[in-house]
PDB file of C-alpha atoms in Angstrom:
ATOM      1  CA  MET A   1      52.586  87.314 115.794  1.00 57.00           C
ATOM      2  CA  THR A   2      50.426  89.155 118.284  1.00 61.00           C
ATOM      3  CA  GLU A   3      52.493  90.584 121.111  1.00 64.00           C
ATOM      4  CA  VAL A   4      51.438  89.191 124.469  1.00 60.00           C
ATOM      5  CA  PRO A   5      51.174  91.958 127.068  1.00 61.00           C
ATOM      6  CA  ALA A   6      53.439  91.699 130.083  1.00 62.00           C
ATOM      7  CA  PRO A   7      51.798  90.733 133.375  1.00 65.00           C
ATOM      8  CA  PRO A   8      50.667  93.766 135.394  1.00 73.00           C
ATOM      9  CA  VAL A   9      53.128  95.291 137.834  1.00 88.00           C
ATOM     10  CA  GLN A  10      51.913  95.597 141.408  1.00 94.00           C
ATOM     11  CA  ARG A  11      51.916  99.215 142.518  1.00 98.00           C
ATOM     12  CA  THR A  12      50.567 101.296 145.378  1.00 98.00           C
ATOM     13  CA  ALA A  13      47.344 103.156 144.637  1.00 99.00           C
ATOM     14  CA  VAL A  14      45.613 105.856 146.670  1.00 99.00           C
ATOM     15  CA  VAL A  15      41.873 106.365 146.242  1.00 99.00           C
ATOM     16  CA  THR A  16      40.323 109.322 148.049  1.00 99.00           C
ATOM     17  CA  GLY A  17      36.712 109.325 149.198  1.00 98.00           C
ATOM     18  CA  ALA A  18      36.893 105.537 149.119  1.00 98.00           C
ATOM     19  CA  GLY A  19      34.781 104.732 152.158  1.00 98.00           C
ATOM     20  CA  ARG A  20      31.730 104.097 149.989  1.00 97.00           C
ATOM     21  CA  GLY A  21      30.167 104.563 146.563  1.00 97.00           C
ATOM     22  CA  ILE A  22      32.360 105.181 143.537  1.00 98.00           C
ATOM     23  CA  GLY A  23      35.545 105.413 145.579  1.00 98.00           C
ATOM     24  CA  ALA A  24      34.953 102.057 147.250  1.00 98.00           C
ATOM     25  CA  ALA A  25      34.277 100.425 143.873  1.00 98.00           C
ATOM     26  CA  VAL A  26      37.440 101.920 142.375  1.00 98.00           C
ATOM     27  CA  ALA A  27      39.524 100.781 145.340  1.00 98.00           C
ATOM     28  CA  ALA A  28      38.136  97.243 145.081  1.00 98.00           C
ATOM     29  CA  ARG A  29      38.768  97.117 141.325  1.00 98.00           C
ATOM     30  CA  LEU A  30      42.361  98.324 141.615  1.00 98.00           C
ATOM     31  CA  ALA A  31      42.964  95.755 144.360  1.00 98.00           C
ATOM     32  CA  ALA A  32      41.491  93.053 142.101  1.00 98.00           C
ATOM     33  CA  ASP A  33      43.896  94.258 139.400  1.00 98.00           C
ATOM     34  CA  GLY A  34      46.728  93.395 141.770  1.00 98.00           C
ATOM     35  CA  HIS A  35      47.612  96.729 143.339  1.00 98.00           C
ATOM     36  CA  ARG A  36      48.098  97.596 146.985  1.00 98.00           C
ATOM     37  CA  VAL A  37      45.446 100.158 147.885  1.00 98.00           C
ATOM     38  CA  ALA A  38      45.297 102.981 150.395  1.00 99.00           C
ATOM     39  CA  VAL A  39      41.626 103.630 151.112  1.00 99.00           C
ATOM     40  CA  LEU A  40      41.443 107.270 152.135  1.00 99.00           C
ATOM     41  CA  ASP A  41      38.445 109.073 153.584  1.00 98.00           C
ATOM     42  CA  LEU A  42      37.770 111.901 156.013  1.00 98.00           C
ATOM     43  CA  ARG A  43      37.663 109.528 159.005  1.00 98.00           C
ATOM     44  CA  GLU A  44      39.657 106.313 159.126  1.00 98.00           C
ATOM     45  CA  GLU A  45      36.732 104.425 160.643  1.00 98.00           C
ATOM     46  CA  ASP A  46      34.724 105.170 157.501  1.00 98.00           C
ATOM     47  CA  THR A  47      37.201 103.143 155.443  1.00 98.00           C
ATOM     48  CA  ALA A  48      36.764  99.938 157.460  1.00 98.00           C
ATOM     49  CA  GLY A  49      34.157  98.297 155.227  1.00 98.00           C
ATOM     50  CA  THR A  50      36.125  98.872 152.028  1.00 98.00           C
ATOM     51  CA  VAL A  51      39.391  97.741 153.589  1.00 98.00           C
ATOM     52  CA  GLU A  52      37.824  94.597 155.048  1.00 98.00           C
ATOM     53  CA  ALA A  53      36.214  93.658 151.732  1.00 98.00           C
ATOM     54  CA  ILE A  54      39.504  94.025 149.876  1.00 98.00           C
ATOM     55  CA  ASN A  55      41.590  92.134 152.422  1.00 98.00           C
ATOM     56  CA  ASN A  56      39.005  89.344 152.694  1.00 98.00           C
ATOM     57  CA  SER A  57      39.193  88.954 148.916  1.00 98.00           C
ATOM     58  CA  GLY A  58      42.926  88.384 149.017  1.00 98.00           C
ATOM     59  CA  GLY A  59      43.988  91.948 148.309  1.00 98.00           C
ATOM     60  CA  LYS A  60      46.076  94.329 150.372  1.00 98.00           C
ATOM     61  CA  ALA A  61      44.513  97.538 151.686  1.00 98.00           C
ATOM     62  CA  VAL A  62      44.933  99.953 154.554  1.00 98.00           C
ATOM     63  CA  GLY A  63      42.545 102.663 155.677  1.00 98.00           C
ATOM     64  CA  VAL A  64      43.717 106.230 156.171  1.00 98.00           C
ATOM     65  CA  GLY A  65      41.763 109.149 157.573  1.00 98.00           C
ATOM     66  CA  ALA A  66      42.564 112.622 156.230  1.00 98.00           C
ATOM     67  CA  ASP A  67      40.911 115.862 155.200  1.00 98.00           C
ATOM     68  CA  VAL A  68      42.106 116.265 151.613  1.00 98.00           C
ATOM     69  CA  SER A  69      41.685 120.033 151.830  1.00 98.00           C
ATOM     70  CA  ASP A  70      44.244 120.221 154.684  1.00 98.00           C
ATOM     71  CA  ALA A  71      47.827 120.333 153.431  1.00 98.00           C
ATOM     72  CA  ASP A  72      49.389 118.990 156.616  1.00 98.00           C
ATOM     73  CA  ALA A  73      46.882 116.132 156.797  1.00 98.00           C
ATOM     74  CA  VAL A  74      47.569 115.215 153.171  1.00 98.00           C
ATOM     75  CA  ASP A  75      51.336 115.191 153.628  1.00 98.00           C
ATOM     76  CA  ALA A  76      51.006 113.049 156.752  1.00 98.00           C
ATOM     77  CA  ALA A  77      48.661 110.623 154.985  1.00 98.00           C
ATOM     78  CA  VAL A  78      50.967 110.195 151.989  1.00 98.00           C
ATOM     79  CA  ALA A  79      53.962 109.688 154.293  1.00 98.00           C
ATOM     80  CA  ARG A  80      52.072 106.970 156.187  1.00 98.00           C
ATOM     81  CA  ILE A  81      50.965 105.276 152.969  1.00 98.00           C
ATOM     82  CA  THR A  82      54.536 105.278 151.687  1.00 98.00           C
ATOM     83  CA  GLU A  83      55.765 103.663 154.887  1.00 98.00           C
ATOM     84  CA  GLU A  84      53.048 100.997 155.067  1.00 98.00           C
ATOM     85  CA  LEU A  85      52.455 100.141 151.396  1.00 98.00           C
ATOM     86  CA  GLY A  86      55.324 101.618 149.416  1.00 98.00           C
ATOM     87  CA  ALA A  87      55.655 104.720 147.258  1.00 98.00           C
ATOM     88  CA  PRO A  88      52.229 105.650 145.834  1.00 98.00           C
ATOM     89  CA  THR A  89      52.369 106.000 142.061  1.00 98.00           C
ATOM     90  CA  ILE A  90      48.627 105.682 141.322  1.00 99.00           C
ATOM     91  CA  LEU A  91      46.242 108.357 142.563  1.00 99.00           C
ATOM     92  CA  VAL A  92      42.478 108.541 142.064  1.00 99.00           C
ATOM     93  CA  ASN A  93      41.093 111.895 143.225  1.00 99.00           C
ATOM     94  CA  ASN A  94      37.510 110.926 143.979  1.00 98.00           C
ATOM     95  CA  ALA A  95      36.727 112.730 147.260  1.00 98.00           C
ATOM     96  CA  GLY A  96      33.761 115.043 146.898  1.00 97.00           C
ATOM     97  CA  ILE A  97      30.814 116.661 148.640  1.00 97.00           C
ATOM     98  CA  LEU A  98      27.568 118.323 147.605  1.00 95.00           C
ATOM     99  CA  ARG A  99      26.280 121.662 148.859  1.00 96.00           C
ATOM    100  CA  ASP A 100      23.601 122.271 146.225  1.00 95.00           C
ATOM    101  CA  ASN A 101      21.519 125.415 146.021  1.00 95.00           C
ATOM    102  CA  LEU A 102      20.429 128.072 143.570  1.00 97.00           C
ATOM    103  CA  LEU A 103      22.907 130.920 143.275  1.00 98.00           C
ATOM    104  CA  PHE A 104      20.898 133.451 145.268  1.00 98.00           C
ATOM    105  CA  LYS A 105      20.595 130.970 148.149  1.00 98.00           C
ATOM    106  CA  MET A 106      24.153 129.641 148.038  1.00 98.00           C
ATOM    107  CA  THR A 107      26.362 130.701 150.931  1.00 98.00           C
ATOM    108  CA  GLU A 108      30.060 131.459 150.754  1.00 98.00           C
ATOM    109  CA  THR A 109      30.616 128.592 153.171  1.00 98.00           C
ATOM    110  CA  ASP A 110      28.922 126.143 150.795  1.00 98.00           C
ATOM    111  CA  TRP A 111      30.914 127.481 147.849  1.00 98.00           C
ATOM    112  CA  ASP A 112      34.227 127.256 149.700  1.00 98.00           C
ATOM    113  CA  ALA A 113      33.513 123.780 151.096  1.00 98.00           C
ATOM    114  CA  VAL A 114      32.901 122.303 147.651  1.00 98.00           C
ATOM    115  CA  MET A 115      35.920 124.033 146.119  1.00 98.00           C
ATOM    116  CA  GLY A 116      38.050 122.936 149.060  1.00 98.00           C
ATOM    117  CA  VAL A 117      37.319 119.235 148.773  1.00 98.00           C
ATOM    118  CA  HIS A 118      37.157 118.906 144.983  1.00 98.00           C
ATOM    119  CA  LEU A 119      39.758 121.341 143.683  1.00 98.00           C
ATOM    120  CA  ARG A 120      42.074 122.062 146.608  1.00 98.00           C
ATOM    121  CA  GLY A 121      41.912 118.402 147.607  1.00 98.00           C
ATOM    122  CA  ALA A 122      42.912 117.180 144.142  1.00 99.00           C
ATOM    123  CA  PHE A 123      45.693 119.767 144.030  1.00 99.00           C
ATOM    124  CA  LEU A 124      47.134 118.835 147.420  1.00 99.00           C
ATOM    125  CA  MET A 125      46.914 115.082 146.838  1.00 99.00           C
ATOM    126  CA  SER A 126      48.441 115.335 143.366  1.00 99.00           C
ATOM    127  CA  ARG A 127      51.253 117.570 144.581  1.00 98.00           C
ATOM    128  CA  ALA A 128      52.118 115.122 147.358  1.00 98.00           C
ATOM    129  CA  VAL A 129      51.960 111.992 145.202  1.00 98.00           C
ATOM    130  CA  GLN A 130      53.751 113.359 142.138  1.00 98.00           C
ATOM    131  CA  VAL A 131      56.981 113.511 144.144  1.00 98.00           C
ATOM    132  CA  HIS A 132      56.963 109.714 144.223  1.00 98.00           C
ATOM    133  CA  GLN A 133      55.790 109.403 140.621  1.00 98.00           C
ATOM    134  CA  VAL A 134      58.582 111.611 139.318  1.00 98.00           C
ATOM    135  CA  ARG A 135      61.139 109.719 141.401  1.00 98.00           C
ATOM    136  CA  GLU A 136      59.857 106.376 140.085  1.00 98.00           C
ATOM    137  CA  LYS A 137      59.511 107.746 136.533  1.00 98.00           C
ATOM    138  CA  TRP A 138      56.015 106.240 136.355  1.00 98.00           C
ATOM    139  CA  GLY A 139      52.639 107.393 137.492  1.00 98.00           C
ATOM    140  CA  ARG A 140      48.905 107.572 136.921  1.00 99.00           C
ATOM    141  CA  ILE A 141      46.515 110.250 138.164  1.00 99.00           C
ATOM    142  CA  VAL A 142      42.771 109.915 137.574  1.00 99.00           C
ATOM    143  CA  ASN A 143      40.509 112.812 138.558  1.00 99.00           C
ATOM    144  CA  LEU A 144      36.767 112.415 139.016  1.00 98.00           C
ATOM    145  CA  SER A 145      34.903 115.141 137.167  1.00 98.00           C
ATOM    146  CA  SER A 146      31.184 114.942 136.309  1.00 98.00           C
ATOM    147  CA  THR A 147      28.685 115.638 133.562  1.00 97.00           C
ATOM    148  CA  SER A 148      27.730 118.550 135.826  1.00 97.00           C
ATOM    149  CA  ALA A 149      30.874 120.242 134.481  1.00 98.00           C
ATOM    150  CA  LEU A 150      28.678 121.043 131.466  1.00 98.00           C
ATOM    151  CA  GLY A 151      26.278 122.951 133.738  1.00 97.00           C
ATOM    152  CA  ASN A 152      23.514 121.844 136.095  1.00 94.00           C
ATOM    153  CA  ARG A 153      20.818 123.846 137.829  1.00 94.00           C
ATOM    154  CA  GLY A 154      21.435 124.346 141.529  1.00 95.00           C
ATOM    155  CA  GLN A 155      25.082 123.280 141.317  1.00 96.00           C
ATOM    156  CA  ALA A 156      27.084 126.410 140.536  1.00 98.00           C
ATOM    157  CA  ASN A 157      29.752 125.376 143.044  1.00 98.00           C
ATOM    158  CA  TYR A 158      29.868 121.690 142.091  1.00 98.00           C
ATOM    159  CA  SER A 159      29.749 122.380 138.341  1.00 98.00           C
ATOM    160  CA  ALA A 160      32.530 124.955 138.582  1.00 98.00           C
ATOM    161  CA  ALA A 161      34.678 122.578 140.634  1.00 98.00           C
ATOM    162  CA  LYS A 162      34.160 119.668 138.228  1.00 98.00           C
ATOM    163  CA  ALA A 163      34.904 121.864 135.206  1.00 98.00           C
ATOM    164  CA  GLY A 164      38.010 123.105 137.008  1.00 98.00           C
ATOM    165  CA  LEU A 165      39.174 119.535 137.479  1.00 98.00           C
ATOM    166  CA  GLN A 166      39.123 119.066 133.721  1.00 98.00           C
ATOM    167  CA  GLY A 167      41.470 122.022 133.218  1.00 98.00           C
ATOM    168  CA  PHE A 168      43.606 120.769 136.097  1.00 99.00           C
ATOM    169  CA  THR A 169      43.795 117.351 134.438  1.00 99.00           C
ATOM    170  CA  LYS A 170      44.945 118.707 131.091  1.00 98.00           C
ATOM    171  CA  THR A 171      47.547 120.968 132.676  1.00 98.00           C
ATOM    172  CA  LEU A 172      49.061 118.195 134.799  1.00 99.00           C
ATOM    173  CA  ALA A 173      49.161 115.944 131.730  1.00 99.00           C
ATOM    174  CA  ILE A 174      51.344 118.564 130.027  1.00 98.00           C
ATOM    175  CA  GLU A 175      53.586 119.120 133.051  1.00 98.00           C
ATOM    176  CA  LEU A 176      54.079 115.507 134.118  1.00 98.00           C
ATOM    177  CA  GLY A 177      54.142 113.681 130.783  1.00 98.00           C
ATOM    178  CA  ARG A 178      57.932 113.929 130.519  1.00 98.00           C
ATOM    179  CA  TYR A 179      58.177 111.831 133.686  1.00 98.00           C
ATOM    180  CA  ASN A 180      56.040 108.999 132.261  1.00 98.00           C
ATOM    181  CA  VAL A 181      53.057 110.145 134.302  1.00 98.00           C
ATOM    182  CA  THR A 182      49.631 110.223 132.658  1.00 99.00           C
ATOM    183  CA  VAL A 183      46.727 112.296 133.959  1.00 99.00           C
ATOM    184  CA  ASN A 184      43.134 111.714 132.884  1.00 99.00           C
ATOM    185  CA  ALA A 185      39.637 112.454 134.123  1.00 99.00           C
ATOM    186  CA  ILE A 186      36.403 110.500 134.309  1.00 98.00           C
ATOM    187  CA  ALA A 187      33.130 112.422 134.100  1.00 98.00           C
ATOM    188  CA  PRO A 188      30.348 110.174 135.391  1.00 98.00           C
ATOM    189  CA  GLY A 189      26.719 110.665 134.512  1.00 96.00           C
ATOM    190  CA  LEU A 190      24.014 109.610 136.948  1.00 94.00           C
ATOM    191  CA  ILE A 191      25.471 106.857 139.141  1.00 95.00           C
ATOM    192  CA  GLU A 192      23.575 104.871 141.783  1.00 94.00           C
ATOM    193  CA  THR A 193      25.174 106.077 145.025  1.00 89.00           C
ATOM    194  CA  ASP A 194      24.191 107.460 148.406  1.00 85.00           C
ATOM    195  CA  MET A 195      24.982 110.917 147.049  1.00 82.00           C
ATOM    196  CA  THR A 196      22.422 110.414 144.285  1.00 85.00           C
ATOM    197  CA  ARG A 197      19.890 109.263 146.850  1.00 85.00           C
ATOM    198  CA  SER A 198      20.461 112.444 148.872  1.00 80.00           C
ATOM    199  CA  THR A 199      19.866 114.498 145.729  1.00 80.00           C
ATOM    200  CA  ALA A 200      16.510 112.814 145.201  1.00 84.00           C
ATOM    201  CA  GLU A 201      15.588 113.466 148.834  1.00 82.00           C
ATOM    202  CA  ARG A 202      16.547 117.129 148.511  1.00 76.00           C
ATOM    203  CA  MET A 203      14.277 117.413 145.488  1.00 80.00           C
ATOM    204  CA  GLY A 204      11.430 115.698 147.317  1.00 87.00           C
ATOM    205  CA  VAL A 205      11.287 112.838 144.798  1.00 88.00           C
ATOM    206  CA  ALA A 206      11.170 109.133 145.638  1.00 91.00           C
ATOM    207  CA  TYR A 207      14.544 107.591 144.816  1.00 88.00           C
ATOM    208  CA  GLU A 208      13.038 104.888 142.583  1.00 90.00           C
ATOM    209  CA  ASP A 209      11.059 107.480 140.600  1.00 88.00           C
ATOM    210  CA  PHE A 210      14.107 109.731 140.350  1.00 90.00           C
ATOM    211  CA  MET A 211      16.245 106.942 138.891  1.00 89.00           C
ATOM    212  CA  ALA A 212      13.503 105.721 136.543  1.00 92.00           C
ATOM    213  CA  ARG A 213      13.062 109.191 135.071  1.00 90.00           C
ATOM    214  CA  ALA A 214      16.795 109.549 134.658  1.00 88.00           C
ATOM    215  CA  ALA A 215      17.127 106.163 132.940  1.00 94.00           C
ATOM    216  CA  ALA A 216      14.442 107.147 130.431  1.00 94.00           C
ATOM    217  CA  ASP A 217      16.691 109.975 129.192  1.00 93.00           C
ATOM    218  CA  ILE A 218      19.853 107.870 128.921  1.00 95.00           C
ATOM    219  CA  PRO A 219      20.494 106.239 125.510  1.00 97.00           C
ATOM    220  CA  VAL A 220      21.536 102.870 126.967  1.00 97.00           C
ATOM    221  CA  GLY A 221      18.342 102.797 129.032  1.00 96.00           C
ATOM    222  CA  ARG A 222      19.817 102.528 132.517  1.00 96.00           C
ATOM    223  CA  THR A 223      21.572 104.559 135.163  1.00 95.00           C
ATOM    224  CA  GLY A 224      25.197 103.942 135.985  1.00 97.00           C
ATOM    225  CA  LYS A 225      26.742 101.864 138.741  1.00 97.00           C
ATOM    226  CA  PRO A 226      29.967 102.468 140.660  1.00 98.00           C
ATOM    227  CA  ALA A 227      31.499  99.475 138.869  1.00 98.00           C
ATOM    228  CA  ASP A 228      31.116 101.340 135.562  1.00 98.00           C
ATOM    229  CA  ILE A 229      33.400 104.087 136.838  1.00 98.00           C
ATOM    230  CA  ALA A 230      35.791 101.594 138.395  1.00 98.00           C
ATOM    231  CA  ALA A 231      36.235  99.905 135.017  1.00 98.00           C
ATOM    232  CA  ALA A 232      37.218 103.220 133.425  1.00 98.00           C
ATOM    233  CA  ALA A 233      39.694 103.947 136.209  1.00 99.00           C
ATOM    234  CA  SER A 234      41.170 100.469 135.794  1.00 98.00           C
ATOM    235  CA  PHE A 235      41.845 101.209 132.130  1.00 98.00           C
ATOM    236  CA  PHE A 236      43.482 104.576 132.746  1.00 98.00           C
ATOM    237  CA  VAL A 237      46.012 103.167 135.253  1.00 98.00           C
ATOM    238  CA  ARG A 238      47.115 100.231 133.109  1.00 98.00           C
ATOM    239  CA  GLU A 239      50.538  99.968 131.515  1.00 97.00           C
ATOM    240  CA  GLU A 240      48.819  99.742 128.114  1.00 97.00           C
ATOM    241  CA  ALA A 241      47.238 103.183 128.604  1.00 98.00           C
ATOM    242  CA  SER A 242      50.587 104.974 128.619  1.00 98.00           C
ATOM    243  CA  PHE A 243      49.749 106.938 125.430  1.00 98.00           C
ATOM    244  CA  VAL A 244      46.426 108.206 126.796  1.00 98.00           C
ATOM    245  CA  SER A 245      46.786 111.420 128.759  1.00 99.00           C
ATOM    246  CA  GLY A 246      44.940 114.689 129.257  1.00 98.00           C
ATOM    247  CA  GLN A 247      41.631 113.092 128.321  1.00 98.00           C
ATOM    248  CA  VAL A 248      38.158 113.460 129.829  1.00 98.00           C
ATOM    249  CA  LEU A 249      36.051 110.318 129.480  1.00 98.00           C
ATOM    250  CA  TYR A 250      32.314 110.815 129.922  1.00 98.00           C
ATOM    251  CA  VAL A 251      30.892 107.623 131.404  1.00 98.00           C
ATOM    252  CA  ALA A 252      27.234 108.549 131.084  1.00 97.00           C
ATOM    253  CA  GLY A 253      25.458 105.986 128.923  1.00 97.00           C
ATOM    254  CA  GLY A 254      25.493 108.289 125.913  1.00 96.00           C
ATOM    255  CA  PRO A 255      27.347 111.148 124.210  1.00 93.00           C
ATOM    256  CA  ARG A 256      28.321 114.107 126.361  1.00 87.00           C
ATOM    257  CA  GLY A 257      30.951 116.789 126.233  1.00 75.00           C
TER     258      GLY A 257
END
């Protein structure tokens, strides 16, 4: 007989950079999967739309404002989430910024800002949440990398940060596996978000033309949507994914990596 999977257990999830775009889609998907969700972004007011959409759909979400590159702010945010929603055992490190430029034009400030949000932010959030995961003997961490980890012109800072997240993912998978905590990464290709729109504007290309050109080079013939990334995150945090850890999944409409 085919074994029927047990119904999903409701847990508390934290999604950073969840005010819009990929983070908002991931938060909504995890709420639809039955989890309580902390919607975290730099300013709490930026989380209002995501929180309202989840709560109006019958889910449970709270908005939290915090700079993920600030250790004190992270610890305070995780403490608040624990008090309001319960111990967080699911973490999606999605917060990110762009400060694109060619190397000879890139400032130290732009380099440090990108490293601070992507790498330091993932480190601080993971360090704070793993305390609860280890105590509960269950946890899921999903880090958002990018196809830019393979190299991309004008993104030395972003590419280095996203490649670093892949090494961070594999190392945490080794360290935390004994506590029934899995750690995986998603590397999106071109996804239709406000960040992508800003990239097109920076390049002086109409957004529609930018996306059409990109789609022509993607084997499945389309660009990605935030829901595509949310579906991958939903898989990684499931009970059934307990034997999948230390992996980088390229969600890019074709082979990468």
